[in-house]
Amino acid sequence: MKKVLMSSCLLGEKVRYDGGSLALTGQIIDHWLSEGRVVSVCPEVEAGMSIPRLPAEIYKGNGDDVLNGKANVIEQGGIVVTRAFLDGASIALDLCSKFKIEIAVLAEFSPSCGSSFIYDGGFSGRKVSGIGVAAALLRRCGVQVFSQHELADANKAMQATGG
Ligand code: SF4
């Protein structure tokens, strides 16, 4: 059975920067969990970041730019935390390799996990098109990355890979 990588916060784990979660509910998640299909990861916490922690955003770029050394992730206040975000992305990729994972469902808007939208880097609350660092690395390595708003698509993609 194919495994799926999921952001820990979507599974109710209180790993977000503010100590909260974004617990998802519904038939698809319940089914995946009952099948033992889900592998959970929080790239930021796996990389050693604390709970809670300061919010972080990608400054002047997106996750691909960070992977290319062209942009940094900064905490509110300006401390550069790029290294931890790169480490977290590598840990997520290692899990995909270990479990031969081809599908990931990651939390939208996060500087690690966002797959279509992230915050604009100015801590203004504005969201822009873009991808987080872990999502970008996974996509670059062939993993299909979906957000929590695309669960049905993720499920279809899973079935298309042979389930
Ligand atoms: Fe961790 Fe990703 Fe959730 Fe942020 S969005 S708390 S990095 S799992």
PDB file of C-alpha atoms in Angstrom, residues 18-89:
ATOM      1  CA  ASP A  18       1.708  29.412  17.791  1.00  0.00           C
ATOM      2  CA  GLY A  19       1.383  26.006  19.435  1.00  0.00           C
ATOM      3  CA  GLY A  20      -1.820  25.192  17.574  1.00  0.00           C
ATOM      4  CA  SER A  21      -2.868  22.764  14.892  1.00  0.00           C
ATOM      5  CA  LEU A  22      -5.053  22.755  11.789  1.00  0.00           C
ATOM      6  CA  ALA A  23      -6.721  19.384  12.367  1.00  0.00           C
ATOM      7  CA  LEU A  24      -8.466  18.060   9.275  1.00  0.00           C
ATOM      8  CA  THR A  25     -11.471  15.823   9.488  1.00  0.00           C
ATOM      9  CA  GLY A  26     -13.429  13.926   6.887  1.00  0.00           C
ATOM     10  CA  GLN A  27     -13.875  10.655   5.130  1.00  0.00           C
ATOM     11  CA  ILE A  28     -10.654  10.642   3.131  1.00  0.00           C
ATOM     12  CA  ILE A  29      -8.459  11.368   6.133  1.00  0.00           C
ATOM     13  CA  ASP A  30     -10.304   8.872   8.316  1.00  0.00           C
ATOM     14  CA  HIS A  31      -9.916   6.234   5.617  1.00  0.00           C
ATOM     15  CA  TRP A  32      -6.214   6.914   5.106  1.00  0.00           C
ATOM     16  CA  LEU A  33      -5.600   6.807   8.855  1.00  0.00           C
ATOM     17  CA  SER A  34      -7.527   3.568   9.312  1.00  0.00           C
ATOM     18  CA  GLU A  35      -5.482   2.002   6.520  1.00  0.00           C
ATOM     19  CA  GLY A  36      -2.231   3.065   8.195  1.00  0.00           C
ATOM     20  CA  ARG A  37      -1.343   4.985   5.073  1.00  0.00           C
ATOM     21  CA  VAL A  38      -0.270   8.278   6.646  1.00  0.00           C
ATOM     22  CA  VAL A  39       3.291   9.321   7.486  1.00  0.00           C
ATOM     23  CA  SER A  40       3.352  12.534   9.507  1.00  0.00           C
ATOM     24  CA  VAL A  41       6.035  15.210   9.438  1.00  0.00           C
ATOM     25  CA  CYS A  42       6.519  18.742  10.672  1.00  0.00           C
ATOM     26  CA  PRO A  43       9.638  19.867   8.829  1.00  0.00           C
ATOM     27  CA  GLU A  44      10.228  22.820  11.152  1.00  0.00           C
ATOM     28  CA  VAL A  45       9.982  20.869  14.387  1.00  0.00           C
ATOM     29  CA  GLU A  46      11.993  17.966  12.942  1.00  0.00           C
ATOM     30  CA  ALA A  47      14.713  20.500  12.169  1.00  0.00           C
ATOM     31  CA  GLY A  48      14.832  21.503  15.830  1.00  0.00           C
ATOM     32  CA  MET A  49      12.621  24.579  15.911  1.00  0.00           C
ATOM     33  CA  SER A  50      10.668  25.105  19.100  1.00  0.00           C
ATOM     34  CA  ILE A  51       6.945  25.135  19.814  1.00  0.00           C
ATOM     35  CA  PRO A  52       5.908  27.881  20.038  1.00  0.00           C
ATOM     36  CA  ARG A  53       8.284  29.826  17.801  1.00  0.00           C
ATOM     37  CA  LEU A  54       8.258  33.167  16.066  1.00  0.00           C
ATOM     38  CA  PRO A  55       6.396  33.262  12.765  1.00  0.00           C
ATOM     39  CA  ALA A  56       8.678  32.991   9.747  1.00  0.00           C
ATOM     40  CA  GLU A  57       8.223  33.958   6.108  1.00  0.00           C
ATOM     41  CA  ILE A  58      10.245  33.714   2.923  1.00  0.00           C
ATOM     42  CA  TYR A  59      11.714  37.128   2.163  1.00  0.00           C
ATOM     43  CA  LYS A  60      11.620  38.232  -1.473  1.00  0.00           C
ATOM     44  CA  GLY A  61      11.064  34.831  -3.015  1.00  0.00           C
ATOM     45  CA  ASN A  62       9.620  31.386  -2.606  1.00  0.00           C
ATOM     46  CA  GLY A  63      10.762  27.930  -1.613  1.00  0.00           C
ATOM     47  CA  ASP A  64      12.444  27.329  -4.944  1.00  0.00           C
ATOM     48  CA  ASP A  65      14.436  30.524  -4.522  1.00  0.00           C
ATOM     49  CA  VAL A  66      15.489  29.370  -1.057  1.00  0.00           C
ATOM     50  CA  LEU A  67      16.626  26.009  -2.463  1.00  0.00           C
ATOM     51  CA  ASN A  68      18.574  27.905  -5.125  1.00  0.00           C
ATOM     52  CA  GLY A  69      20.277  30.121  -2.530  1.00  0.00           C
ATOM     53  CA  LYS A  70      18.498  33.199  -3.878  1.00  0.00           C
ATOM     54  CA  ALA A  71      16.205  33.982  -0.929  1.00  0.00           C
ATOM     55  CA  ASN A  72      16.104  33.472   2.819  1.00  0.00           C
ATOM     56  CA  VAL A  73      13.531  32.529   5.410  1.00  0.00           C
ATOM     57  CA  ILE A  74      13.364  35.104   8.181  1.00  0.00           C
ATOM     58  CA  GLU A  75      11.654  35.144  11.522  1.00  0.00           C
ATOM     59  CA  GLN A  76       9.543  38.097  12.504  1.00  0.00           C
ATOM     60  CA  GLY A  77      12.234  40.489  13.763  1.00  0.00           C
ATOM     61  CA  GLY A  78      14.642  39.610  10.984  1.00  0.00           C
ATOM     62  CA  ILE A  79      16.669  36.629  12.214  1.00  0.00           C
ATOM     63  CA  VAL A  80      17.591  34.389   9.274  1.00  0.00           C
ATOM     64  CA  VAL A  81      16.400  30.804   9.807  1.00  0.00           C
ATOM     65  CA  THR A  82      17.008  29.447   6.317  1.00  0.00           C
ATOM     66  CA  ARG A  83      19.250  26.605   7.522  1.00  0.00           C
ATOM     67  CA  ALA A  84      16.521  25.082   9.683  1.00  0.00           C
ATOM     68  CA  PHE A  85      14.021  25.266   6.823  1.00  0.00           C
ATOM     69  CA  LEU A  86      16.437  23.535   4.452  1.00  0.00           C
ATOM     70  CA  ASP A  87      17.119  20.853   7.075  1.00  0.00           C
ATOM     71  CA  GLY A  88      13.394  20.327   7.605  1.00  0.00           C
ATOM     72  CA  ALA A  89      12.833  19.984   3.878  1.00  0.00           C
TER      73      ALA A  89
END
